[in-house]
Amino acid sequence: MNKPTVTFRSRGPSGNIYWIIGEAGNALRKQRRINDYNTMRDRVFASGSYAEALEIIREYVDLVDLDGMV
């Protein structure tokens, strides 16, 4: 199954990690990948940094930063 794409702006409100998790969750739910979402969410919450959290999310969805920062 192809990874869904989530776009965000790292310099705006959509750069908030909780917003990104929510959008990634919506995209995964559309593909009926609830277990993947739950695993991703738990791993992100246990991560130690924003950068680490983004790397975990990128394992499940393609993240595109429209501001080109991360």
CSV table of N, CA and C in Angstrom, one decimal:
chain,number,residue,atom,x,y,z
A,1,MET,N,0.8,-1.2,0.0
A,1,MET,CA,0.0,0.0,0.0
A,1,MET,C,0.9,1.2,0.0
A,2,ASN,N,0.5,2.2,-0.8
A,2,ASN,CA,1.3,3.4,-0.9
A,2,ASN,C,1.1,4.3,0.4
A,3,LYS,N,2.2,5.0,0.7
A,3,LYS,CA,2.1,5.9,1.8
A,3,LYS,C,1.3,7.1,1.4
A,4,PRO,N,0.4,7.6,2.3
A,4,PRO,CA,-0.3,8.8,1.9
A,4,PRO,C,0.6,10.0,2.1
A,5,THR,N,0.2,11.2,1.5
A,5,THR,CA,1.0,12.4,1.7
A,5,THR,C,0.3,13.4,2.6
A,6,VAL,N,1.1,14.0,3.5
A,6,VAL,CA,0.6,15.0,4.4
A,6,VAL,C,1.4,16.3,4.2
A,7,THR,N,0.8,17.4,3.8
A,7,THR,CA,1.5,18.6,3.7
A,7,THR,C,1.2,19.5,4.9
A,8,PHE,N,2.3,20.2,5.3
A,8,PHE,CA,2.2,21.2,6.4
A,8,PHE,C,3.1,22.3,6.2
A,9,ARG,N,3.0,23.3,7.0
A,9,ARG,CA,3.9,24.5,7.0
A,9,ARG,C,4.6,24.5,8.4
A,10,SER,N,5.9,24.3,8.4
A,10,SER,CA,6.6,24.2,9.6
A,10,SER,C,6.6,25.6,10.3
A,11,ARG,N,6.4,26.7,9.6
A,11,ARG,CA,6.4,28.0,10.2
A,11,ARG,C,5.1,28.5,10.7
A,12,GLY,N,4.1,27.7,10.5
A,12,GLY,CA,2.7,28.0,10.8
A,12,GLY,C,2.1,27.1,11.8
A,13,PRO,N,0.8,27.2,12.1
A,13,PRO,CA,0.2,26.4,13.1
A,13,PRO,C,0.2,24.9,12.7
A,14,SER,N,0.2,24.6,11.4
A,14,SER,CA,0.3,23.2,10.9
A,14,SER,C,1.6,22.6,11.2
A,15,GLY,N,2.6,23.3,11.7
A,15,GLY,CA,3.9,22.7,12.0
A,15,GLY,C,3.9,22.1,13.4
A,16,ASN,N,2.8,22.3,14.2
A,16,ASN,CA,2.7,21.8,15.5
A,16,ASN,C,2.6,20.2,15.4
A,17,ILE,N,3.4,19.5,16.2
A,17,ILE,CA,3.5,18.1,16.1
A,17,ILE,C,2.1,17.4,16.2
A,18,TYR,N,1.2,18.0,17.1
A,18,TYR,CA,-0.1,17.4,17.3
A,18,TYR,C,-0.9,17.5,16.0
A,19,TRP,N,-0.8,18.6,15.3
A,19,TRP,CA,-1.5,18.8,14.1
A,19,TRP,C,-1.0,17.8,13.0
A,20,ILE,N,0.3,17.6,13.0
A,20,ILE,CA,0.8,16.7,12.0
A,20,ILE,C,0.4,15.2,12.3
A,21,ILE,N,0.4,14.9,13.6
A,21,ILE,CA,-0.1,13.5,14.0
A,21,ILE,C,-1.5,13.4,13.6
A,22,GLY,N,-2.4,14.4,13.8
A,22,GLY,CA,-3.8,14.3,13.5
A,22,GLY,C,-4.0,14.1,12.0
A,23,GLU,N,-3.3,14.9,11.2
A,23,GLU,CA,-3.4,14.8,9.7
A,23,GLU,C,-2.9,13.4,9.2
A,24,ALA,N,-1.8,13.0,9.8
A,24,ALA,CA,-1.3,11.6,9.5
A,24,ALA,C,-2.3,10.6,9.9
A,25,GLY,N,-2.9,10.7,11.0
A,25,GLY,CA,-3.9,9.8,11.5
A,25,GLY,C,-5.1,9.8,10.5
A,26,ASN,N,-5.5,10.9,10.1
A,26,ASN,CA,-6.7,11.0,9.1
A,26,ASN,C,-6.3,10.2,7.9
A,27,ALA,N,-5.1,10.5,7.4
A,27,ALA,CA,-4.7,9.8,6.1
A,27,ALA,C,-4.6,8.3,6.3
A,28,LEU,N,-4.1,7.9,7.4
A,28,LEU,CA,-4.0,6.4,7.6
A,28,LEU,C,-5.3,5.8,7.8
A,29,ARG,N,-6.2,6.5,8.5
A,29,ARG,CA,-7.6,6.0,8.7
A,29,ARG,C,-8.3,5.8,7.4
A,30,LYS,N,-8.1,6.7,6.4
A,30,LYS,CA,-8.7,6.6,5.1
A,30,LYS,C,-8.3,5.3,4.4
A,31,GLN,N,-7.0,4.9,4.7
A,31,GLN,CA,-6.5,3.6,4.2
A,31,GLN,C,-6.8,2.4,5.1
A,32,ARG,N,-7.6,2.7,6.1
A,32,ARG,CA,-8.0,1.6,7.1
A,32,ARG,C,-6.7,1.0,7.7
A,33,ARG,N,-5.8,1.9,8.1
A,33,ARG,CA,-4.6,1.4,8.7
A,33,ARG,C,-4.5,1.9,10.2
A,34,ILE,N,-5.6,1.5,10.9
A,34,ILE,CA,-5.7,2.0,12.3
A,34,ILE,C,-4.6,1.5,13.2
A,35,ASN,N,-4.2,0.3,13.0
A,35,ASN,CA,-3.1,-0.3,13.8
A,35,ASN,C,-1.8,0.5,13.6
A,36,ASP,N,-1.5,0.8,12.3
A,36,ASP,CA,-0.3,1.6,12.0
A,36,ASP,C,-0.4,3.0,12.7
A,37,TYR,N,-1.6,3.6,12.6
A,37,TYR,CA,-1.8,4.9,13.3
A,37,TYR,C,-1.5,4.8,14.8
A,38,ASN,N,-2.1,3.8,15.4
A,38,ASN,CA,-1.9,3.6,16.9
A,38,ASN,C,-0.4,3.4,17.2
A,39,THR,N,0.3,2.6,16.4
A,39,THR,CA,1.7,2.4,16.7
A,39,THR,C,2.5,3.7,16.5
A,40,MET,N,2.2,4.4,15.4
A,40,MET,CA,2.9,5.6,15.1
A,40,MET,C,2.7,6.6,16.2
A,41,ARG,N,1.5,6.8,16.6
A,41,ARG,CA,1.2,7.8,17.7
A,41,ARG,C,1.9,7.4,19.0
A,42,ASP,N,1.9,6.2,19.4
A,42,ASP,CA,2.6,5.8,20.6
A,42,ASP,C,4.1,6.0,20.5
A,43,ARG,N,4.7,5.7,19.3
A,43,ARG,CA,6.1,5.9,19.1
A,43,ARG,C,6.5,7.4,19.2
A,44,VAL,N,5.6,8.3,18.5
A,44,VAL,CA,5.9,9.7,18.5
A,44,VAL,C,5.8,10.3,19.9
A,45,PHE,N,4.8,9.9,20.7
A,45,PHE,CA,4.7,10.4,22.1
A,45,PHE,C,5.8,10.0,22.9
A,46,ALA,N,6.5,8.8,22.6
A,46,ALA,CA,7.6,8.4,23.4
A,46,ALA,C,9.0,9.0,22.8
A,47,SER,N,8.9,9.7,21.7
A,47,SER,CA,10.1,10.2,21.1
A,47,SER,C,10.7,11.4,22.0
A,48,GLY,N,11.9,11.7,21.8
A,48,GLY,CA,12.6,12.7,22.6
A,48,GLY,C,12.7,14.1,22.0
A,49,SER,N,12.3,14.2,20.7
A,49,SER,CA,12.5,15.5,20.0
A,49,SER,C,11.5,15.6,18.9
A,50,TYR,N,11.3,16.9,18.4
A,50,TYR,CA,10.5,17.2,17.2
A,50,TYR,C,11.0,16.5,16.0
A,51,ALA,N,12.4,16.5,15.8
A,51,ALA,CA,13.0,15.9,14.6
A,51,ALA,C,12.8,14.4,14.7
A,52,GLU,N,12.9,13.8,15.8
A,52,GLU,CA,12.8,12.3,15.9
A,52,GLU,C,11.3,12.0,15.7
A,53,ALA,N,10.4,12.8,16.2
A,53,ALA,CA,8.9,12.6,15.9
A,53,ALA,C,8.6,12.6,14.4
A,54,LEU,N,9.2,13.6,13.7
A,54,LEU,CA,9.0,13.7,12.3
A,54,LEU,C,9.5,12.5,11.6
A,55,GLU,N,10.7,12.0,12.0
A,55,GLU,CA,11.2,10.8,11.3
A,55,GLU,C,10.3,9.6,11.5
A,56,ILE,N,9.8,9.5,12.7
A,56,ILE,CA,8.8,8.3,12.9
A,56,ILE,C,7.6,8.5,12.0
A,57,ILE,N,7.0,9.7,12.0
A,57,ILE,CA,5.9,9.9,11.2
A,57,ILE,C,6.2,9.6,9.7
A,58,ARG,N,7.4,9.9,9.2
A,58,ARG,CA,7.8,9.7,7.8
A,58,ARG,C,7.8,8.2,7.5
A,59,GLU,N,7.9,7.4,8.5
A,59,GLU,CA,7.9,5.9,8.2
A,59,GLU,C,6.5,5.5,7.7
A,60,TYR,N,5.5,6.3,8.1
A,60,TYR,CA,4.1,5.9,7.8
A,60,TYR,C,3.5,6.7,6.7
A,61,VAL,N,3.9,8.0,6.6
A,61,VAL,CA,3.3,8.9,5.6
A,61,VAL,C,4.5,9.7,5.0
A,62,ASP,N,4.2,10.2,3.8
A,62,ASP,CA,5.2,11.2,3.2
A,62,ASP,C,4.8,12.6,3.6
A,63,LEU,N,5.8,13.2,4.3
A,63,LEU,CA,5.6,14.6,4.8
A,63,LEU,C,6.2,15.6,3.9
A,64,VAL,N,5.4,16.6,3.5
A,64,VAL,CA,5.9,17.6,2.7
A,64,VAL,C,5.7,19.0,3.4
A,65,ASP,N,6.9,19.6,3.7
A,65,ASP,CA,6.9,20.9,4.4
A,65,ASP,C,6.8,22.0,3.3
A,66,LEU,N,5.7,22.7,3.2
A,66,LEU,CA,5.6,23.7,2.2
A,66,LEU,C,6.5,24.9,2.4
A,67,ASP,N,7.0,25.0,3.7
A,67,ASP,CA,8.0,26.1,4.0
A,67,ASP,C,9.4,25.6,3.7
A,68,GLY,N,9.6,24.3,3.4
A,68,GLY,CA,10.9,23.8,3.1
A,68,GLY,C,11.9,23.8,4.2
A,69,MET,N,11.5,23.8,5.4
A,69,MET,CA,12.4,23.9,6.6
A,69,MET,C,12.8,22.5,7.1
A,70,VAL,N,11.9,21.6,7.1
A,70,VAL,CA,12.2,20.2,7.7
A,70,VAL,C,11.8,19.2,6.7
